[in-house]
Amino acid sequence: MAKVIEGLYYSESHEYVKVEGEFGFIGISDYAQHALGNVVYVDMPDVDDEVEAGEDFGAVESVKAASDLISPVSGTVVEVNEALEDKPELVNEDPYENWIIKVELSDKTELDNLMDAAAYEQFCEK
C-alpha cells in the first residue's frame, strides 16, 4: 500500500498539496511515483508562472512513461525544487519531502475540491 500522509490535500490525478500559510507545496503522491517507476526527469514551470487548478504545469518522466503534472490549485509559482533538476530520482525516494513546486495560493477555497488522506486512500484502492 502506498504511503498517504495526513494533513495533505490530494487530487484524482495523484498530486498533493501541503499547505503552509498562504503557500502550497505541490508534488506527486507515493502512489503516483510507484506507478511511474524510476523517475528520470521532472519538467517544472518557471518562478512567477501562473498555475491553474486542473491545468498542466509540467511533467514527470520515468523509464516507463511520461505523465503530465496537473495542478490541484491555482496560484503563482514562487519556487521550484531545483534539487530535482540534478536528482529527479528524489521523487522516488520520498515524494512528500521532495515537492516539485511551491505556489502562492490565489484561492484557498479550491482546497475544498480535493481529497483528504482517508478519501485518497479509498480512491487509490479502487
mmCIF file of C-alpha atoms in Angstrom:
data_model
loop_
_atom_site.group_PDB
_atom_site.id
_atom_site.type_symbol
_atom_site.label_atom_id
_atom_site.label_comp_id
_atom_site.label_asym_id
_atom_site.label_seq_id
_atom_site.Cartn_x
_atom_site.Cartn_y
_atom_site.Cartn_z
ATOM 1 C CA MET A 1 0.000 0.000 0.000
ATOM 2 C CA ALA A 2 1.324 3.400 -0.934
ATOM 3 C CA LYS A 3 2.099 5.847 1.842
ATOM 4 C CA VAL A 4 -0.531 8.546 2.352
ATOM 5 C CA ILE A 5 0.173 11.413 4.738
ATOM 6 C CA GLU A 6 -2.468 13.011 6.948
ATOM 7 C CA GLY A 7 -2.936 16.760 6.614
ATOM 8 C CA LEU A 8 -2.238 16.957 2.886
ATOM 9 C CA TYR A 9 -4.766 17.519 0.119
ATOM 10 C CA TYR A 10 -4.859 15.042 -2.782
ATOM 11 C CA SER A 11 -6.170 15.218 -6.348
ATOM 12 C CA GLU A 12 -7.571 12.438 -8.526
ATOM 13 C CA SER A 13 -4.516 12.833 -10.787
ATOM 14 C CA HIS A 14 -2.302 11.894 -7.788
ATOM 15 C CA GLU A 15 -0.783 15.266 -6.964
ATOM 16 C CA TYR A 16 -0.755 16.509 -3.393
ATOM 17 C CA VAL A 17 -0.746 19.960 -1.807
ATOM 18 C CA LYS A 18 0.883 20.660 1.546
ATOM 19 C CA VAL A 19 -0.443 24.000 2.781
ATOM 20 C CA GLU A 20 1.676 26.326 4.907
ATOM 21 C CA GLY A 21 0.031 29.696 5.414
ATOM 22 C CA GLU A 22 -0.617 31.274 2.020
ATOM 23 C CA PHE A 23 1.618 28.786 0.225
ATOM 24 C CA GLY A 24 1.114 25.325 -1.188
ATOM 25 C CA PHE A 25 3.840 22.785 -1.892
ATOM 26 C CA ILE A 26 2.787 20.597 -4.820
ATOM 27 C CA GLY A 27 4.244 17.211 -5.644
ATOM 28 C CA ILE A 28 3.197 13.733 -6.688
ATOM 29 C CA SER A 29 1.935 11.141 -4.251
ATOM 30 C CA ASP A 30 3.693 7.959 -3.251
ATOM 31 C CA TYR A 31 1.067 6.062 -5.260
ATOM 32 C CA ALA A 32 1.994 8.073 -8.367
ATOM 33 C CA GLN A 33 5.757 7.590 -8.023
ATOM 34 C CA HIS A 34 5.217 3.813 -7.577
ATOM 35 C CA ALA A 35 3.043 3.712 -10.706
ATOM 36 C CA LEU A 36 5.607 5.682 -12.729
ATOM 37 C CA GLY A 37 8.677 3.726 -11.664
ATOM 38 C CA ASN A 38 12.160 5.262 -11.759
ATOM 39 C CA VAL A 39 11.827 8.986 -12.408
ATOM 40 C CA VAL A 40 14.476 10.293 -14.813
ATOM 41 C CA TYR A 41 13.290 13.863 -15.459
ATOM 42 C CA VAL A 42 10.964 16.449 -13.920
ATOM 43 C CA ASP A 43 9.769 19.274 -16.159
ATOM 44 C CA MET A 44 8.879 22.284 -13.990
ATOM 45 C CA PRO A 45 7.498 25.748 -14.715
ATOM 46 C CA ASP A 46 9.448 28.927 -14.068
ATOM 47 C CA VAL A 47 9.204 31.088 -10.968
ATOM 48 C CA ASP A 48 6.448 33.720 -11.433
ATOM 49 C CA ASP A 49 4.484 31.435 -13.802
ATOM 50 C CA GLU A 50 0.778 31.163 -13.041
ATOM 51 C CA VAL A 51 -0.732 27.722 -12.492
ATOM 52 C CA GLU A 52 -4.443 26.970 -12.747
ATOM 53 C CA ALA A 53 -6.321 24.234 -10.907
ATOM 54 C CA GLY A 54 -6.896 21.349 -13.332
ATOM 55 C CA GLU A 55 -4.263 22.550 -15.829
ATOM 56 C CA ASP A 56 -0.846 21.083 -16.671
ATOM 57 C CA PHE A 57 2.170 22.720 -15.064
ATOM 58 C CA GLY A 58 4.880 20.283 -16.126
ATOM 59 C CA ALA A 59 5.620 16.597 -16.468
ATOM 60 C CA VAL A 60 7.366 13.728 -14.772
ATOM 61 C CA GLU A 61 9.222 11.271 -16.989
ATOM 62 C CA SER A 62 10.185 7.796 -15.907
ATOM 63 C CA VAL A 63 11.818 4.897 -17.686
ATOM 64 C CA LYS A 64 8.287 3.571 -18.341
ATOM 65 C CA ALA A 65 6.200 6.644 -19.141
ATOM 66 C CA ALA A 66 5.779 10.387 -19.107
ATOM 67 C CA SER A 67 2.956 11.842 -17.073
ATOM 68 C CA ASP A 68 1.615 15.381 -17.095
ATOM 69 C CA LEU A 69 1.555 17.195 -13.784
ATOM 70 C CA ILE A 70 -1.893 18.669 -13.150
ATOM 71 C CA SER A 71 -2.076 21.497 -10.645
ATOM 72 C CA PRO A 72 -4.573 20.811 -7.849
ATOM 73 C CA VAL A 73 -4.766 24.553 -7.060
ATOM 74 C CA SER A 74 -4.314 27.939 -8.706
ATOM 75 C CA GLY A 75 -1.583 30.389 -7.852
ATOM 76 C CA THR A 76 1.790 31.872 -8.688
ATOM 77 C CA VAL A 77 4.948 29.768 -8.661
ATOM 78 C CA VAL A 78 7.294 31.237 -6.041
ATOM 79 C CA GLU A 79 9.857 28.428 -6.002
ATOM 80 C CA VAL A 80 10.764 25.256 -7.874
ATOM 81 C CA ASN A 81 12.616 22.362 -6.300
ATOM 82 C CA GLU A 82 15.972 22.808 -8.046
ATOM 83 C CA ALA A 83 17.350 19.633 -6.449
ATOM 84 C CA LEU A 84 15.129 17.672 -8.858
ATOM 85 C CA GLU A 85 16.961 19.120 -11.867
ATOM 86 C CA ASP A 86 20.073 17.115 -10.961
ATOM 87 C CA LYS A 87 18.439 14.297 -8.984
ATOM 88 C CA PRO A 88 14.905 13.617 -10.281
ATOM 89 C CA GLU A 89 15.030 10.235 -8.517
ATOM 90 C CA LEU A 90 14.479 12.086 -5.212
ATOM 91 C CA VAL A 91 10.777 11.932 -6.138
ATOM 92 C CA ASN A 92 11.006 8.136 -5.846
ATOM 93 C CA GLU A 93 12.940 8.230 -2.575
ATOM 94 C CA ASP A 94 10.429 10.413 -0.731
ATOM 95 C CA PRO A 95 7.773 12.165 -2.814
ATOM 96 C CA TYR A 96 6.409 14.053 0.208
ATOM 97 C CA GLU A 97 9.751 15.584 1.188
ATOM 98 C CA ASN A 98 10.648 16.268 -2.436
ATOM 99 C CA TRP A 99 7.851 18.562 -3.599
ATOM 100 C CA ILE A 100 8.028 19.910 -7.143
ATOM 101 C CA ILE A 101 6.770 23.495 -6.936
ATOM 102 C CA LYS A 102 5.782 25.989 -4.245
ATOM 103 C CA VAL A 103 2.918 28.317 -5.148
ATOM 104 C CA GLU A 104 1.305 31.315 -3.539
ATOM 105 C CA LEU A 105 -2.310 30.198 -3.393
ATOM 106 C CA SER A 106 -4.751 32.509 -5.159
ATOM 107 C CA ASP A 107 -7.956 30.782 -3.966
ATOM 108 C CA LYS A 108 -7.841 28.630 -0.850
ATOM 109 C CA THR A 109 -11.455 27.504 -1.392
ATOM 110 C CA GLU A 110 -10.113 25.268 -4.212
ATOM 111 C CA LEU A 111 -8.731 23.020 -1.464
ATOM 112 C CA ASP A 112 -12.336 22.017 -0.733
ATOM 113 C CA ASN A 113 -12.393 20.188 -4.090
ATOM 114 C CA LEU A 114 -9.519 17.903 -3.071
ATOM 115 C CA MET A 115 -9.454 14.695 -1.026
ATOM 116 C CA ASP A 116 -8.120 14.248 2.477
ATOM 117 C CA ALA A 117 -5.841 11.307 3.294
ATOM 118 C CA ALA A 118 -8.687 8.881 4.107
ATOM 119 C CA ALA A 119 -10.625 9.689 0.932
ATOM 120 C CA TYR A 120 -7.458 9.429 -1.166
ATOM 121 C CA GLU A 121 -6.596 6.010 0.292
ATOM 122 C CA GLN A 122 -10.058 4.781 -0.683
ATOM 123 C CA PHE A 123 -9.670 6.324 -4.144
ATOM 124 C CA CYS A 124 -6.350 4.501 -4.678
ATOM 125 C CA GLU A 125 -7.844 1.158 -3.659
ATOM 126 C CA LYS A 126 -10.397 1.301 -6.485
#
